[in-house]
Each structure stands twice: as C-alpha cells, then as structure tokens.
C-alpha cells in the first residue's frame, strides 16, 4: 500500500516521519504513524537500508537456545558481524511452526536489514512473502529460491558420506539413532543414511527402516539415553547419531551402565559441537565448517558475495570409532 498517497503527502515526508530524521510537523508525523499502524504497513528493505546506512540490524531465528551447535554458530556470527558494525537480534522458534511464522513477522516489524534463519520446509511461502521486505539468508538446503540466499551443507550427502566412512572403518551393520522431534533436516539425514546403507551394505530400504533406524520419544540427550536403556545397541556394531547431543546421551548412559565404547560398538556423531571433545570417550563426529560459513555470511551481508553456497563437511575421528 502507498502510504504517501493515502495520507496525501510526499514520499519524502513519509520517510522523514518514519525515520525521525529531518523537519516535519508533529501533527503530520502523528497522522502518518497512526496510518501505518492502521493499515499494518511494513517499510521496504531498501528504505531501511537508506535510513540505517551501514549499522544494520541482523535478525536470526534458530530452533533452540539449548542446542550447542546453534550457540557456536551464533557466537562466531556475533563476533564477526559486531566488528563490522552490525547488531544481532536472536530469537528461537523451539520447532513450533506457528511461532516461527510469528517470529518472521516480528523481524519484519523490527525492520531488520537481514534475516538469517533455519526454516521449516513448510514455511517456504512465508519466506517468499517476506523476501520483499528484508534480505534473507537460509541455512537449510531443502529451502531454496532466487528470492533469498542459501548457505549450508548438504545434509543428505553428509550422512551418505558418514556411512561410507563407517563401512571403510570395517563395521558390519550400522544403525541410525534419532531423537525427537524429527524435523525436515533430520529427514534429509535419514535419506542419506538409507542411501548409504543400501549402497555400501547392499541392504533393502525396508530392512534398514525396520531394523536399523532407532526412533525415540526423548529429545536430545534423552533420545540417546533411551536407545541404551532399550538395549537397541545390541542390534548393531556402530551407531550413527543424527546429532552430537544424541550421541553424547548415548555416551553418558553407557558410562553409567559400564558399557565400553568403542569396544561394544562404534559411535559417530554429527555437528562436532565443542563438548564432543570433552566427553569420555571423546566423540568422533562430522563437522560443519561454521567458521567458513559465518565468514561467507558476513561477505554476503557486506555485498562482497551474492551467490548461494553449499559447504563440505569433515570427519573428525576421535575415540568412539576404531579402524578394523
């Protein structure tokens, strides 16, 4: 909607009223502000960039403040963007799709110059809608469009590569450990695991799904703990956890029950969170290059890069995997 046309003033007058800069009568300013509230007006990203100049506000929507992977990502991003004069506004959706929608609207209302998000796949239309109001960087390879930039890893390929590593390490029957909730990124990792086991172990999909994918009700560590309590580990000689938090839950419960890793079974995590190096035994994991990814995100924000990029992962072998 054209606020200037409705208010019967010039566009520059509207700009001065909303930015608080320049000379404008109090009555006219109040009239314009009340009108924008009435029609639910959200200023364009271009207008914001003109007002905010270089010191822009960056909005970040993550899944969970308790996840050490997201905390490490935020730490690196905040350090790098702050040095370049940016401010970060971070919120968490807690895997609630309706809340995530509301948070996107909140970011638009807060006039962020950039939104960095790990959206649920079903929110594709919401992202397209808001792409005209703010610049968007997506950290999910399953959600792509010319309307925004994608910076992420290929979760499906990373898990297939993980199965290849397990196979070449000499393990005979790997399994996949899932914790709740199973989000769309988890689904991509499941597909990668299924493809890898079919390719390297010559197993049929039905057998893999019914016997080698361990689903749990517990979240995070509790999912890993549940796998050990139910003795699901006895079906396999190597567990590939959907993330490091689940794997650390497995380690902690095994330590309580005096089950030795990797003597009893191998264990491979995913994300390479900082705590992976400090548990005992130290967790072998597949790492995402967060340092490189946050460097690239900063280049995008500073208009030094404009293209989407898929980053490669790296296997970090510590103490929970052995080579036969």
Tab-separated table of C-alpha atoms in Angstrom, residues 97 100 117-124 142-143 183-185:
chain	number	residue	atom	x	y	z
A	97	UNK	CA	5.904	-23.715	13.049
A	100	UNK	CA	8.273	-19.395	13.578
A	117	UNK	CA	17.045	-18.491	9.543
A	118	UNK	CA	16.898	-22.301	9.527
A	119	UNK	CA	13.279	-22.553	8.405
A	120	UNK	CA	10.960	-25.499	8.395
A	121	UNK	CA	10.338	-26.646	4.807
A	122	UNK	CA	6.613	-25.879	5.078
A	123	UNK	CA	7.371	-22.158	5.570
A	124	UNK	CA	8.650	-21.668	2.028
A	142	UNK	CA	15.854	-28.049	1.397
A	143	UNK	CA	14.501	-24.482	1.110
A	183	UNK	CA	12.422	-32.162	11.627
A	184	UNK	CA	12.949	-31.812	7.885
A	185	UNK	CA	16.737	-31.595	8.262
